[in-house]
């Protein structure tokens, strides 16, 4: 009911163990979508992959994604078992262009329910490999049959818990 009341694109979001909240699309800048919460946390996504998050301590300032990354190509299957290198920049504390190697794998298939509608998804895992600060994480993505990330659980900084997102109302150009 809350989602239907909002006339804009929206997502259900939860950071760590906090309660689910609704974030609303605030701005579109080329292929980057800026989502905002009622307490002014800003989540920036590219193809539903978090690339920037502000409004908390230990902020993710930007991710320069590998050119083969699925957020750039919308293709998860072609990069399975290939090492990708993306560059993470953080604020508070500052860390500029940390190279982080990751590898994607297909974990299985799952049907998820989004506002009463069942969607068949492939579940992919992105696992960090070696990096200079020994940051280890596993991100999960539920990808629809049309190659769109519908649901995700993604770490965005070494000091914060993961963000969980679920697309409740898609953005349409």
XYZ file of N, CA and C in Angstrom:
519
model
N 0.816 -1.199 0.000
C 0.000 0.000 0.000
C 0.857 1.260 0.000
N 1.941 1.232 0.788
C 2.829 2.400 0.839
C 3.488 2.637 -0.512
N 3.900 1.561 -1.162
C 4.549 1.682 -2.472
C 3.590 2.284 -3.485
N 2.358 1.844 -3.462
C 1.369 2.349 -4.422
C 1.056 3.827 -4.217
N 1.211 4.321 -3.001
C 0.946 5.730 -2.711
C 1.996 6.649 -3.335
N 3.196 6.132 -3.527
C 4.294 6.942 -4.059
C 4.247 6.884 -5.583
N 4.160 8.030 -6.243
C 4.049 8.024 -7.708
C 5.384 7.845 -8.431
N 6.472 7.695 -7.689
C 7.799 7.625 -8.280
C 8.364 6.211 -8.195
N 9.443 5.976 -8.941
C 10.164 4.712 -8.828
C 10.657 4.570 -7.391
N 10.652 3.337 -6.882
C 11.037 3.144 -5.483
C 11.704 1.787 -5.279
N 12.378 1.694 -4.144
C 13.016 0.455 -3.709
C 12.783 0.292 -2.211
N 12.761 -0.952 -1.798
C 12.783 -1.260 -0.376
C 14.259 -1.394 -0.016
N 14.685 -0.737 1.048
C 16.090 -0.748 1.434
C 16.238 -1.059 2.911
N 17.343 -1.745 3.203
C 17.683 -2.038 4.601
C 19.197 -2.117 4.693
N 19.767 -1.390 5.637
C 21.206 -1.458 5.875
C 21.431 -2.240 7.152
N 22.168 -3.330 7.029
C 22.430 -4.188 8.180
C 21.149 -4.746 8.751
N 20.963 -4.572 10.057
C 19.777 -5.113 10.739
C 18.672 -4.089 10.945
N 18.809 -2.941 10.305
C 17.778 -1.914 10.463
C 16.464 -2.383 9.847
N 15.412 -1.619 10.083
C 14.112 -1.941 9.497
C 14.118 -1.589 8.012
N 13.266 -2.265 7.262
C 13.093 -1.926 5.856
C 12.502 -0.536 5.753
N 12.982 0.216 4.779
C 12.401 1.525 4.501
C 12.257 1.677 2.998
N 11.481 2.640 2.617
C 11.233 2.895 1.206
C 12.140 4.038 0.761
N 12.908 3.819 -0.314
C 13.700 4.896 -0.889
C 13.103 5.238 -2.251
N 13.166 6.504 -2.589
C 12.475 7.013 -3.772
C 13.500 7.614 -4.728
N 13.250 7.438 -6.004
C 14.127 8.005 -7.020
C 14.060 9.524 -6.958
N 15.227 10.135 -6.772
C 15.306 11.592 -6.674
C 15.793 12.220 -7.974
N 16.735 11.557 -8.627
C 17.364 12.182 -9.785
C 17.942 11.112 -10.711
N 17.952 11.425 -12.009
C 18.575 10.573 -13.013
C 19.636 11.398 -13.713
N 20.870 10.892 -13.729
C 21.973 11.580 -14.392
C 22.662 10.567 -15.295
N 22.341 10.620 -16.591
C 22.797 9.631 -17.566
C 22.299 8.249 -17.133
N 23.199 7.334 -16.809
C 22.773 5.992 -16.402
C 22.879 5.761 -14.893
N 23.066 6.840 -14.137
C 23.162 6.760 -12.674
C 21.849 7.257 -12.071
N 21.242 6.411 -11.227
C 20.011 6.779 -10.528
C 20.351 7.113 -9.078
N 19.816 8.241 -8.595
C 20.049 8.692 -7.227
C 18.762 8.489 -6.436
N 18.841 7.663 -5.396
C 17.706 7.340 -4.540
C 17.916 8.021 -3.200
N 16.833 8.422 -2.535
C 16.975 9.098 -1.250
C 16.020 8.502 -0.217
N 16.451 8.562 1.040
C 15.627 8.097 2.147
C 15.074 9.305 2.890
N 14.178 9.052 3.798
C 13.599 10.148 4.586
C 14.631 10.794 5.501
N 15.711 10.088 5.838
C 16.756 10.677 6.676
C 17.988 11.082 5.859
N 17.783 11.305 4.553
C 18.763 11.896 3.648
C 19.984 11.031 3.345
N 19.866 9.731 3.518
C 20.889 8.833 2.989
C 20.652 8.758 1.491
N 21.716 8.883 0.715
C 21.626 8.867 -0.752
C 22.295 7.591 -1.263
N 21.573 6.876 -2.115
C 22.080 5.648 -2.720
C 22.092 5.857 -4.230
N 23.246 5.680 -4.828
C 23.403 5.855 -6.267
C 23.590 4.478 -6.899
N 22.823 4.191 -7.940
C 22.912 2.885 -8.576
C 23.143 3.019 -10.078
N 23.803 2.020 -10.603
C 23.955 1.860 -12.044
C 23.455 0.465 -12.362
N 22.378 0.390 -13.128
C 21.730 -0.908 -13.424
C 21.414 -1.663 -12.128
N 20.984 -0.936 -11.098
C 20.601 -1.462 -9.784
C 21.771 -1.997 -8.961
N 22.983 -1.640 -9.335
C 24.188 -1.984 -8.586
C 24.643 -0.718 -7.861
N 24.833 -0.796 -6.544
C 25.220 0.377 -5.752
C 26.652 0.768 -6.111
N 26.820 2.028 -6.549
C 28.155 2.523 -6.888
C 28.580 3.702 -6.013
N 27.644 4.219 -5.200
C 27.944 5.335 -4.304
C 26.885 5.347 -3.219
N 27.287 5.682 -1.980
C 26.336 5.772 -0.876
C 26.835 6.843 0.086
N 26.002 7.855 0.332
C 26.391 8.944 1.228
C 25.342 9.123 2.322
N 25.728 9.822 3.375
C 24.803 10.099 4.472
C 25.085 9.263 5.704
N 26.047 8.387 5.619
C 26.490 7.571 6.749
C 27.980 7.825 6.949
N 28.526 7.411 8.063
C 29.976 7.439 8.196
C 30.568 6.389 7.255
N 31.844 6.499 6.968
C 32.521 5.538 6.091
C 31.798 5.413 4.755
N 31.722 6.507 4.041
C 30.931 6.559 2.819
C 31.666 5.981 1.618
N 30.890 5.400 0.736
C 31.390 4.974 -0.561
C 31.244 6.168 -1.493
N 32.360 6.747 -1.898
C 32.329 7.924 -2.749
C 32.114 7.567 -4.210
N 32.656 6.435 -4.627
C 32.497 6.021 -6.020
C 33.111 4.645 -6.240
N 32.571 3.917 -7.204
C 33.216 2.707 -7.707
C 33.408 2.902 -9.208
N 34.656 2.807 -9.648
C 34.947 2.746 -11.077
C 34.935 1.268 -11.437
N 33.851 0.848 -12.058
C 33.651 -0.574 -12.332
C 34.487 -1.042 -13.510
N 34.940 -2.287 -13.409
C 35.623 -2.948 -14.524
C 34.737 -2.847 -15.765
N 35.314 -2.658 -16.919
C 34.509 -2.481 -18.136
C 33.651 -3.706 -18.444
N 34.023 -4.888 -17.951
C 33.236 -6.098 -18.173
C 32.217 -6.370 -17.060
N 32.185 -5.512 -16.054
C 31.276 -5.701 -14.918
C 29.825 -5.716 -15.403
N 28.978 -6.579 -14.837
C 27.574 -6.665 -15.262
C 26.793 -5.355 -15.157
N 27.199 -4.444 -14.269
C 26.520 -3.146 -14.200
C 26.834 -2.308 -15.437
N 27.899 -2.643 -16.140
C 28.229 -1.974 -17.405
C 27.664 -2.708 -18.610
N 27.582 -4.036 -18.520
C 27.212 -4.835 -19.694
C 25.823 -5.469 -19.614
N 25.240 -5.524 -18.408
C 23.973 -6.246 -18.157
C 24.082 -7.730 -18.517
N 25.293 -8.267 -18.456
C 25.513 -9.662 -18.793
C 26.326 -10.330 -17.690
N 25.662 -11.170 -16.920
C 26.342 -11.881 -15.840
C 27.011 -13.158 -16.340
N 26.407 -13.828 -17.286
C 26.882 -15.152 -17.684
C 28.234 -15.130 -18.392
N 28.544 -14.063 -19.126
C 29.810 -14.002 -19.856
C 31.020 -13.784 -18.959
N 30.810 -13.335 -17.738
C 31.946 -13.039 -16.867
C 32.117 -14.058 -15.741
N 31.328 -15.116 -15.748
C 31.448 -16.111 -14.682
C 32.870 -16.662 -14.636
N 33.422 -16.709 -13.438
C 34.767 -17.235 -13.171
C 35.891 -16.379 -13.742
N 35.595 -15.161 -14.192
C 36.642 -14.251 -14.655
C 36.911 -13.217 -13.572
N 38.191 -12.914 -13.353
C 38.536 -11.877 -12.381
C 38.247 -10.501 -12.968
N 37.534 -9.699 -12.200
C 37.283 -8.311 -12.564
C 37.987 -7.427 -11.549
N 38.426 -6.251 -11.976
C 39.054 -5.296 -11.060
C 38.288 -3.984 -11.138
N 37.721 -3.591 -10.005
C 37.042 -2.306 -9.890
C 37.792 -1.474 -8.860
N 37.652 -0.147 -8.945
C 38.386 0.751 -8.067
C 37.403 1.497 -7.165
N 37.567 1.301 -5.853
C 36.675 1.870 -4.836
C 37.328 3.105 -4.210
N 36.533 4.160 -4.061
C 36.986 5.361 -3.374
C 36.053 5.613 -2.195
N 36.645 5.844 -1.014
C 35.880 6.024 0.218
C 36.159 7.390 0.842
N 35.191 7.888 1.610
C 35.355 9.084 2.438
C 35.105 8.702 3.888
N 35.828 9.355 4.784
C 35.645 9.196 6.246
C 35.873 7.762 6.723
N 37.025 7.194 6.659
C 38.298 7.776 6.248
C 38.469 7.751 4.730
N 39.366 8.601 4.257
C 39.607 8.716 2.826
C 40.515 7.596 2.331
N 40.112 7.009 1.230
C 40.916 5.991 0.552
C 40.575 6.108 -0.926
N 41.566 6.419 -1.734
C 41.329 6.756 -3.130
C 41.700 5.602 -4.047
N 40.724 5.143 -4.838
C 40.894 4.140 -5.902
C 41.558 2.842 -5.429
N 40.962 2.241 -4.401
C 41.422 0.935 -3.929
C 41.071 -0.118 -4.981
N 42.058 -0.814 -5.565
C 41.728 -1.872 -6.521
C 41.191 -3.098 -5.781
N 40.012 -3.545 -6.186
C 39.395 -4.723 -5.567
C 39.061 -5.719 -6.670
N 39.656 -6.904 -6.560
C 39.363 -7.974 -7.514
C 38.145 -8.736 -7.026
N 37.251 -9.056 -7.944
C 36.084 -9.868 -7.608
C 35.883 -10.922 -8.682
N 35.112 -11.924 -8.323
C 34.747 -12.980 -9.256
C 33.272 -13.302 -9.046
N 32.553 -13.504 -10.138
C 31.125 -13.830 -10.077
C 30.922 -15.315 -10.295
N 29.905 -15.851 -9.610
C 29.501 -17.244 -9.826
C 27.979 -17.324 -9.777
N 27.449 -18.296 -10.480
C 26.011 -18.551 -10.447
C 25.745 -19.482 -9.280
N 24.909 -19.039 -8.343
C 24.623 -19.808 -7.134
C 23.380 -20.673 -7.274
N 22.506 -20.351 -8.216
C 21.293 -21.141 -8.394
C 20.152 -20.293 -8.918
N 18.957 -20.819 -8.720
C 17.740 -20.181 -9.203
C 16.774 -20.040 -8.041
N 16.028 -18.958 -8.047
C 15.073 -18.726 -6.959
C 13.912 -17.901 -7.490
N 12.740 -18.199 -6.979
C 11.575 -17.388 -7.305
C 11.357 -16.435 -6.139
N 11.286 -15.141 -6.439
C 11.063 -14.162 -5.375
C 9.732 -13.468 -5.600
N 9.138 -13.024 -4.511
C 7.851 -12.357 -4.563
C 8.069 -10.863 -4.368
N 7.630 -10.083 -5.348
C 7.723 -8.628 -5.268
C 6.311 -8.078 -5.357
N 5.796 -7.618 -4.222
C 4.457 -7.038 -4.139
C 3.395 -7.947 -4.759
N 3.458 -9.230 -4.408
C 2.454 -10.182 -4.863
C 2.729 -10.808 -6.218
N 3.806 -10.413 -6.862
C 4.148 -10.971 -8.173
C 5.394 -11.837 -8.044
N 5.303 -13.094 -8.479
C 6.444 -13.997 -8.414
C 7.329 -13.823 -9.638
N 8.621 -13.693 -9.393
C 9.598 -13.520 -10.465
C 10.651 -14.611 -10.381
N 10.935 -15.263 -11.504
C 11.995 -16.265 -11.562
C 13.324 -15.539 -11.753
N 14.282 -15.862 -10.904
C 15.569 -15.176 -10.930
C 16.726 -16.162 -10.876
N 17.826 -15.745 -11.480
C 19.106 -16.401 -11.260
C 19.759 -15.668 -10.097
N 20.427 -16.420 -9.234
C 21.112 -15.809 -8.096
C 22.621 -15.888 -8.354
N 23.257 -14.711 -8.364
C 24.694 -14.624 -8.595
C 25.383 -14.138 -7.333
N 26.599 -14.627 -7.137
C 27.428 -14.170 -6.022
C 28.655 -13.464 -6.599
N 28.957 -12.300 -6.040
C 30.200 -11.591 -6.352
C 31.071 -11.690 -5.109
N 32.218 -12.301 -5.240
C 33.102 -12.522 -4.099
C 34.390 -11.737 -4.287
N 34.801 -11.030 -3.220
C 36.057 -10.284 -3.294
C 37.226 -11.251 -3.205
N 38.286 -10.886 -3.896
C 39.531 -11.642 -3.842
C 40.547 -10.769 -3.111
N 41.781 -10.895 -3.422
C 42.809 -10.138 -2.719
C 42.670 -8.634 -2.966
N 42.972 -7.862 -1.921
C 43.052 -6.412 -2.050
C 43.959 -5.883 -0.949
N 44.333 -4.647 -1.054
C 45.362 -4.074 -0.178
C 44.956 -3.969 1.289
N 43.657 -3.956 1.586
C 43.227 -3.816 2.986
C 42.571 -5.102 3.503
N 42.717 -6.183 2.747
C 42.141 -7.483 3.132
C 40.643 -7.404 3.405
N 39.939 -6.636 2.604
C 38.485 -6.502 2.714
C 37.844 -7.690 2.018
N 37.146 -8.483 2.788
C 36.472 -9.665 2.243
C 34.967 -9.437 2.295
N 34.292 -9.731 1.184
C 32.845 -9.598 1.137
C 32.277 -10.539 0.099
N 30.989 -10.815 0.257
C 30.214 -11.565 -0.725
C 28.935 -10.788 -0.969
N 28.722 -10.393 -2.213
C 27.500 -9.711 -2.622
C 26.625 -10.705 -3.369
N 25.310 -10.559 -3.229
C 24.365 -11.449 -3.918
C 23.385 -10.619 -4.730
N 23.053 -11.151 -5.914
C 22.153 -10.463 -6.833
C 21.136 -11.435 -7.390
N 19.863 -11.050 -7.325
C 18.769 -11.814 -7.916
C 18.437 -11.127 -9.232
N 18.682 -11.825 -10.332
C 18.590 -11.225 -11.663
C 17.428 -11.852 -12.412
N 16.546 -11.001 -12.923
C 15.349 -11.463 -13.625
C 15.703 -12.033 -14.993
N 14.689 -12.607 -15.640
C 14.893 -13.201 -16.957
C 15.303 -12.162 -17.997
N 14.997 -10.879 -17.752
C 15.419 -9.830 -18.688
C 16.716 -9.147 -18.226
N 17.525 -9.863 -17.447
C 18.871 -9.434 -17.015
C 18.886 -8.193 -16.132
N 17.837 -7.980 -15.367
C 17.771 -6.842 -14.464
C 17.926 -7.310 -13.022
N 18.762 -6.596 -12.254
C 18.902 -6.909 -10.833
C 17.625 -6.444 -10.140
N 16.891 -7.394 -9.558
C 15.643 -7.094 -8.862
C 15.884 -6.948 -7.361
N 16.792 -7.770 -6.857
C 17.079 -7.801 -5.427
C 18.584 -7.941 -5.270
N 19.128 -7.305 -4.221
C 20.565 -7.429 -3.993
C 20.890 -7.316 -2.512
N 22.017 -7.884 -2.163
C 22.615 -7.737 -0.850
C 24.078 -7.418 -1.126
N 24.460 -6.152 -0.883
C 25.749 -5.671 -1.366
C 26.492 -4.912 -0.271
N 27.767 -5.244 -0.089
C 28.627 -4.490 0.818
C 29.170 -3.287 0.071
N 29.177 -2.116 0.716
C 29.620 -0.902 0.052
C 30.817 -0.259 0.723
N 31.202 -0.726 1.902
C 32.427 -0.249 2.542
C 32.852 -1.284 3.592
N 34.148 -1.292 3.918
C 34.628 -2.263 4.910
C 34.099 -2.013 6.317
N 33.630 -0.807 6.594
C 33.218 -0.433 7.952
C 31.712 -0.491 8.175
N 30.922 -0.713 7.141
C 29.467 -0.720 7.263
C 28.900 -2.089 6.918
N 27.721 -2.391 7.451
C 27.051 -3.637 7.030
C 26.526 -3.488 5.601
N 26.081 -4.569 5.028
C 25.589 -4.545 3.649
C 24.265 -3.806 3.539
N 23.995 -3.369 2.313
C 22.694 -2.788 1.998
C 21.907 -3.836 1.218
N 20.644 -3.994 1.593
C 19.741 -4.913 0.907
C 18.705 -4.080 0.169
N 18.593 -4.315 -1.123
C 17.661 -3.558 -1.950
C 16.713 -4.495 -2.674
N 15.480 -4.055 -2.835
C 14.471 -4.774 -3.599
C 13.711 -3.741 -4.420
N 13.708 -3.919 -5.732
C 12.988 -2.993 -6.598
C 11.492 -3.205 -6.420
N 10.801 -2.161 -5.988
C 9.363 -2.255 -5.792
C 8.577 -1.586 -6.928
N 9.140 -0.524 -7.469
C 8.539 0.154 -8.609
C 9.662 0.598 -9.530
N 9.717 0.005 -10.723
C 10.813 0.255 -11.645
C 10.797 1.677 -12.185
N 11.989 2.155 -12.480
C 12.149 3.440 -13.158
C 11.898 3.217 -14.653
N 11.076 4.061 -15.221
C 10.816 4.015 -16.655
C 11.180 5.363 -17.233
N 12.004 5.347 -18.276
C 12.444 6.602 -18.909
C 11.278 7.323 -19.526
